[in-house]
XYZ file of N, CA and C in Angstrom:
441
model
N 0.628 -1.222 -0.077
C -0.008 -0.103 0.014
C 0.973 1.144 0.106
N 1.876 1.313 0.860
C 2.765 2.416 0.777
C 3.254 2.571 -0.517
N 3.605 1.399 -1.339
C 4.213 1.952 -2.703
C 3.299 2.726 -3.419
N 2.068 1.919 -3.516
C 0.765 2.677 -4.210
C 0.515 4.551 -3.848
N 0.549 4.111 -2.625
C 0.041 6.025 -1.819
C 1.243 6.796 -2.716
N 2.603 6.019 -2.671
C 3.775 7.021 -2.566
C 3.887 7.431 -4.266
N 3.042 6.466 -5.111
C 3.438 6.893 -6.386
C 1.803 7.248 -7.107
N 1.043 7.890 -6.097
C -0.166 8.791 -6.471
C -1.456 7.909 -5.929
N -1.520 6.629 -6.305
C -2.701 5.799 -5.981
C -3.421 5.828 -4.287
N -4.473 6.827 -4.132
C -4.815 6.763 -3.125
C -6.127 5.403 -2.584
N -6.303 4.526 -3.755
C -7.334 3.744 -3.980
C -6.896 2.637 -2.601
N -5.731 2.520 -2.507
C -5.376 0.738 -1.651
C -5.110 0.995 -0.395
N -6.021 -0.325 0.223
C -5.915 0.067 1.608
C -5.148 -1.444 2.185
N -4.875 -0.822 3.795
C -4.062 -2.310 4.391
C -5.239 -2.882 4.679
N -4.776 -4.494 4.998
C -5.260 -5.140 5.598
C -5.301 -4.720 7.000
N -7.290 -4.650 7.966
C -7.369 -4.519 8.851
C -7.673 -5.424 10.009
N -6.946 -6.739 9.869
C -7.830 -7.878 10.660
C -6.828 -8.445 10.678
N -5.646 -7.828 11.616
C -4.490 -8.390 12.054
C -4.989 -9.319 13.548
N -4.137 -10.386 14.416
C -4.008 -10.856 15.349
C -3.722 -10.101 16.712
N -2.747 -9.224 16.422
C -2.448 -8.062 17.168
C -3.130 -6.918 17.025
N -4.112 -6.458 18.506
C -5.181 -5.365 18.164
C -4.209 -4.444 17.846
N -3.353 -4.037 18.311
C -2.688 -3.302 18.027
C -2.234 -2.591 16.700
N -2.176 -3.614 16.047
C -1.484 -3.768 14.692
C -3.020 -3.289 13.773
N -4.047 -3.517 14.339
C -5.426 -3.571 13.288
C -5.824 -2.455 13.361
N -5.561 -1.614 14.850
C -6.139 -0.597 15.110
C -5.385 0.674 14.359
N -3.493 0.129 13.968
C -2.667 1.061 13.471
C -3.424 1.205 12.172
N -3.445 0.063 11.051
C -3.731 -0.381 10.201
C -5.209 0.086 9.727
N -6.346 0.530 10.508
C -7.690 0.668 10.879
C -7.271 2.493 10.509
N -6.369 3.302 11.222
C -6.111 4.495 11.010
C -5.649 5.101 10.000
N -4.620 3.714 9.571
C -3.820 4.537 8.168
C -5.120 4.511 7.151
N -5.551 3.292 7.180
C -6.546 3.530 6.069
C -7.505 5.005 6.309
N -7.514 5.175 7.184
C -8.996 6.449 7.226
C -8.173 7.661 7.337
N -6.614 7.564 7.541
C -5.437 9.180 7.100
C -6.093 9.116 5.215
N -5.822 7.496 4.226
C -5.641 7.605 3.203
C -6.878 8.085 2.647
N -7.739 8.059 2.916
C -9.298 8.246 3.031
C -9.225 9.580 2.988
N -9.340 10.097 4.247
C -8.966 11.927 4.539
C -8.154 12.183 3.559
N -6.763 12.009 2.981
C -6.261 12.623 2.078
C -6.755 12.388 0.535
N -7.219 11.545 0.388
C -7.795 11.243 -1.068
C -9.088 12.178 -0.871
N -10.367 12.365 -0.111
C -11.378 13.096 -0.176
C -10.740 14.382 -0.025
N -9.832 15.096 0.301
C -9.593 16.617 0.060
C -8.865 16.825 -1.142
N -8.441 15.812 -1.501
C -7.225 15.880 -3.147
C -8.617 15.805 -3.629
N -9.560 15.134 -3.631
C -10.615 15.113 -4.812
C -11.582 16.441 -4.840
N -12.120 16.910 -3.251
C -12.643 18.273 -3.936
C -11.919 19.267 -4.618
N -9.975 19.525 -3.965
C -9.623 20.571 -4.721
C -9.797 20.146 -5.962
N -9.078 18.752 -6.573
C -9.220 18.548 -7.930
C -10.813 18.712 -9.070
N -12.051 18.971 -7.982
C -13.111 19.093 -8.635
C -13.267 20.707 -8.782
N -13.037 21.409 -7.688
C -12.791 22.849 -7.717
C -11.550 23.384 -9.171
N -10.502 22.757 -8.876
C -9.852 23.254 -10.309
C -10.416 23.046 -11.937
N -10.890 21.461 -11.712
C -11.839 21.304 -12.573
C -12.733 22.550 -13.306
N -13.716 22.668 -12.163
C -14.484 23.829 -12.405
C -13.986 25.453 -13.036
N -12.779 25.465 -12.023
C -11.931 26.799 -12.731
C -11.759 26.145 -14.093
N -11.013 25.108 -14.597
C -10.318 24.886 -16.013
C -11.594 25.142 -16.866
N -13.144 25.001 -16.364
C -14.299 24.769 -17.342
C -14.493 26.677 -17.435
N -14.005 27.471 -16.596
C -14.491 28.411 -16.811
C -15.513 28.942 -15.075
N -15.392 28.082 -14.650
C -16.729 28.233 -13.555
C -15.583 29.427 -12.273
N -16.268 30.501 -12.615
C -15.552 31.102 -11.244
C -16.249 30.958 -9.894
N -17.462 30.534 -10.101
C -18.368 30.568 -8.636
C -18.240 29.432 -7.696
N -17.461 27.986 -8.652
C -17.487 26.759 -7.905
C -16.109 26.712 -7.014
N -16.080 26.977 -5.500
C -14.917 27.061 -4.811
C -14.861 25.559 -4.269
N -13.972 25.879 -3.472
C -13.703 24.598 -2.328
C -14.582 24.256 -1.002
N -15.124 22.821 -0.721
C -16.236 23.204 0.513
C -15.697 23.776 1.617
N -16.166 24.538 2.710
C -16.022 24.608 3.521
C -15.451 23.541 4.806
N -15.212 22.607 4.885
C -15.250 21.446 5.367
C -14.149 21.292 6.164
N -12.772 21.537 5.455
C -10.968 20.788 5.679
C -10.735 21.854 6.709
N -10.002 20.954 7.345
C -8.914 21.267 8.200
C -7.264 21.406 8.237
N -6.203 21.942 8.972
C -4.922 21.978 8.579
C -4.763 22.720 7.613
N -3.807 21.504 7.068
C -2.888 22.161 5.552
C -4.106 22.431 4.757
N -4.916 21.094 4.618
C -5.967 21.317 3.645
C -7.007 22.789 3.685
N -7.470 22.784 4.834
C -8.454 24.132 5.693
C -7.378 25.205 5.108
N -6.482 25.263 4.979
C -5.375 26.493 4.320
C -5.326 26.508 2.688
N -5.482 25.411 2.308
C -5.720 25.437 0.563
C -6.752 25.971 0.471
N -7.738 25.420 0.888
C -9.536 25.842 0.762
C -9.165 27.139 1.083
N -9.069 27.634 1.620
C -9.120 29.014 2.279
C -8.384 29.803 1.318
N -7.166 29.904 1.122
C -6.790 30.299 -0.053
C -7.025 30.094 -1.517
N -7.754 28.604 -1.566
C -8.315 28.771 -3.561
C -9.745 29.436 -3.297
N -10.093 29.772 -2.499
C -11.386 30.342 -2.134
C -11.234 31.940 -2.331
N -10.512 32.418 -1.561
C -9.850 33.671 -2.038
C -9.189 34.106 -3.044
N -8.452 33.248 -3.775
C -8.007 33.584 -4.912
C -9.189 33.408 -5.883
N -10.366 32.657 -5.618
C -11.452 32.492 -7.042
C -12.331 33.795 -6.637
N -12.307 34.290 -5.447
C -13.375 35.532 -4.918
C -12.507 36.614 -5.882
N -11.142 36.689 -5.286
C -10.131 37.863 -6.247
C -10.551 38.071 -7.871
N -10.834 37.397 -7.913
C -10.462 36.923 -9.708
C -11.660 37.200 -9.835
N -13.037 37.060 -9.513
C -14.071 37.544 -9.695
C -14.532 38.802 -9.452
N -14.216 39.622 -8.405
C -14.122 40.806 -7.996
C -13.191 41.771 -8.914
N -11.835 41.145 -9.592
C -11.025 41.710 -10.809
C -12.172 41.869 -11.606
N -12.611 40.759 -12.259
C -13.156 40.687 -13.201
C -14.375 41.586 -13.662
N -15.456 41.291 -12.597
C -16.377 42.055 -12.675
C -17.465 40.809 -12.590
N -18.939 41.351 -13.202
C -19.861 40.238 -13.839
C -19.757 40.257 -15.198
N -19.653 41.032 -16.043
C -19.175 40.676 -17.307
C -18.242 40.099 -17.551
N -17.121 40.762 -16.841
C -15.810 39.730 -17.289
C -15.626 38.708 -16.478
N -16.449 38.002 -15.931
C -16.941 36.648 -15.438
C -17.488 35.995 -16.024
N -18.328 36.170 -16.995
C -18.888 35.584 -18.163
C -18.214 35.539 -19.297
N -17.380 36.516 -19.723
C -16.036 36.674 -20.915
C -15.283 36.112 -20.739
N -14.668 35.550 -19.048
C -13.847 34.563 -18.923
C -14.228 32.966 -19.427
N -15.418 32.957 -18.566
C -16.333 31.440 -19.093
C -16.232 31.367 -20.412
N -16.900 31.580 -21.145
C -16.381 31.907 -22.956
C -14.900 31.705 -23.451
N -14.086 32.598 -23.165
C -12.973 32.074 -23.505
C -12.272 30.980 -22.741
N -12.721 30.372 -20.952
C -12.052 28.997 -21.236
C -12.758 27.633 -21.856
N -14.238 28.072 -22.402
C -14.972 27.197 -23.155
C -13.982 26.940 -24.579
N -13.772 28.077 -25.006
C -13.402 28.228 -25.961
C -11.820 27.358 -26.335
N -11.067 27.718 -25.177
C -9.609 27.738 -25.191
C -9.846 26.335 -24.351
N -10.857 25.541 -24.095
C -10.530 24.237 -24.045
C -11.051 23.576 -24.888
N -11.790 23.455 -25.792
C -11.930 23.116 -27.044
C -11.070 22.953 -27.883
N -10.249 24.230 -28.280
C -8.993 23.873 -28.962
C -7.936 23.338 -28.102
N -7.805 22.908 -27.146
C -6.921 22.263 -26.308
C -7.007 20.576 -26.882
N -8.665 20.374 -26.672
C -9.011 19.438 -26.522
C -8.570 18.547 -28.346
N -8.962 19.550 -29.017
C -8.406 19.246 -30.448
C -7.146 18.953 -30.713
N -6.133 19.410 -30.024
C -4.763 19.617 -30.037
C -4.141 17.687 -29.428
N -5.036 17.598 -28.499
C -5.105 16.204 -27.908
C -5.722 15.169 -28.725
N -6.664 15.377 -29.204
C -7.036 14.160 -29.799
C -6.508 13.796 -31.308
N -5.841 14.765 -31.535
C -4.703 14.428 -32.812
C -3.217 14.020 -32.479
N -3.237 13.647 -31.440
C -2.159 12.690 -30.461
C -0.804 13.235 -31.076
N -1.113 14.844 -30.220
C 0.126 15.600 -30.813
C 0.895 15.617 -29.116
N 2.338 14.986 -29.336
C 2.938 14.955 -28.336
C 3.893 16.159 -27.773
N 4.280 16.113 -26.739
C 4.382 17.600 -26.325
C 5.900 17.380 -25.832
N 6.569 18.046 -26.665
C 8.098 17.592 -26.654
C 8.571 19.116 -26.995
N 9.952 19.070 -26.692
C 10.423 20.490 -26.816
C 10.844 20.194 -28.422
N 10.898 21.213 -29.379
C 11.864 21.068 -30.706
C 13.099 21.805 -31.124
N 14.132 21.851 -30.952
C 15.209 22.166 -30.889
C 15.624 23.100 -31.840
N 15.811 24.668 -31.844
C 15.838 25.335 -32.851
C 16.847 25.329 -33.179
N 17.328 25.818 -34.250
C 19.022 25.969 -34.865
C 19.649 27.295 -34.811
N 18.348 28.215 -34.271
C 18.862 29.446 -34.105
C 18.783 30.330 -32.555
N 20.093 30.523 -32.010
C 19.781 30.745 -30.295
C 19.475 31.509 -30.214
N 19.245 32.429 -30.815
C 18.158 33.966 -30.485
C 17.044 34.101 -30.589
N 16.411 33.233 -31.166
C 15.408 32.387 -30.830
C 14.630 31.767 -30.090
N 13.540 32.004 -29.361
C 12.966 30.939 -28.646
C 12.435 29.580 -28.799
N 12.746 28.529 -28.283
C 12.470 26.933 -28.891
C 11.362 26.817 -28.349
N 10.959 26.884 -29.925
C 9.107 26.607 -30.203
C 8.748 25.164 -29.300
N 7.440 25.322 -29.027
C 7.207 23.554 -28.326
C 5.420 23.862 -28.316
N 5.276 22.679 -28.613
C 3.404 22.874 -28.509
C 2.902 23.386 -27.010
N 3.497 23.342 -25.932
C 2.874 24.042 -24.894
C 3.243 25.508 -25.204
N 4.410 26.034 -25.902
C 4.579 27.435 -25.780
C 3.444 27.879 -27.031
N 3.204 27.089 -28.175
C 2.158 27.327 -29.210
C 1.067 27.474 -28.585
N 0.482 26.262 -27.346
C -1.068 26.621 -26.856
C -0.924 27.964 -26.002
N 0.108 28.380 -25.408
C 0.271 29.968 -24.690
C 0.194 30.766 -26.151
N 0.730 30.756 -26.427
C 0.457 31.434 -27.589
C -0.865 31.443 -27.903
N -1.799 30.911 -28.469
C -3.094 30.917 -28.652
C -3.853 31.018 -27.432
N -3.773 30.778 -26.250
C -4.511 31.063 -25.163
C -4.373 32.647 -25.413
N -3.379 33.033 -25.711
C -2.994 34.928 -25.827
C -4.215 35.768 -26.797
N -3.845 34.943 -27.918
C -4.470 35.322 -29.153
C -6.244 34.944 -28.862
N -6.754 33.876 -27.951
C -8.023 33.700 -27.480
C -8.244 34.778 -26.777
N -7.363 35.536 -25.925
C -7.972 36.409 -24.694
C -7.604 37.715 -25.578
N -7.554 37.503 -26.611
C -6.832 38.905 -27.238
C -8.325 40.136 -27.259
N -7.861 41.481 -26.529
C -9.338 42.226 -26.621
C -9.639 42.060 -25.505
N -9.969 40.950 -24.729
C -10.471 40.526 -23.288
C -10.076 42.139 -22.017
N -10.815 42.257 -21.510
C -11.064 43.590 -20.885
C -11.889 43.159 -19.595
N -11.678 43.820 -18.742
C -12.643 42.955 -17.673
C -13.872 44.419 -16.886
């Protein structure tokens, strides 16, 4: 289980029915810890996915404590700041532009483009790459955007 968790797989659990009650209790607590971390990360992932889809109103639920509570507080504050800066009309335009960019990005991915850096022959020019090209397309998509 530890190897799976270190690799990012939070679905694995320890067997918790040992003859030694202390070992069983420790395994159960460890399983609860992994479940809690997974739930917290899932909530943050859902909020980030909503933001990536242009939703400036979906924050993280106010249920987190400790380090995850601080993450939740900062994420929700950042989201409120963006909404305030953009205003109501700007928020709507952000959603439109995010949707347009997401469709464009999906088109690039569906073509099976490999994201690797291509080396330029000229040292004075920036090294072109698909991620750099996507940033340029995002800049074009947001051109003329104002809050």
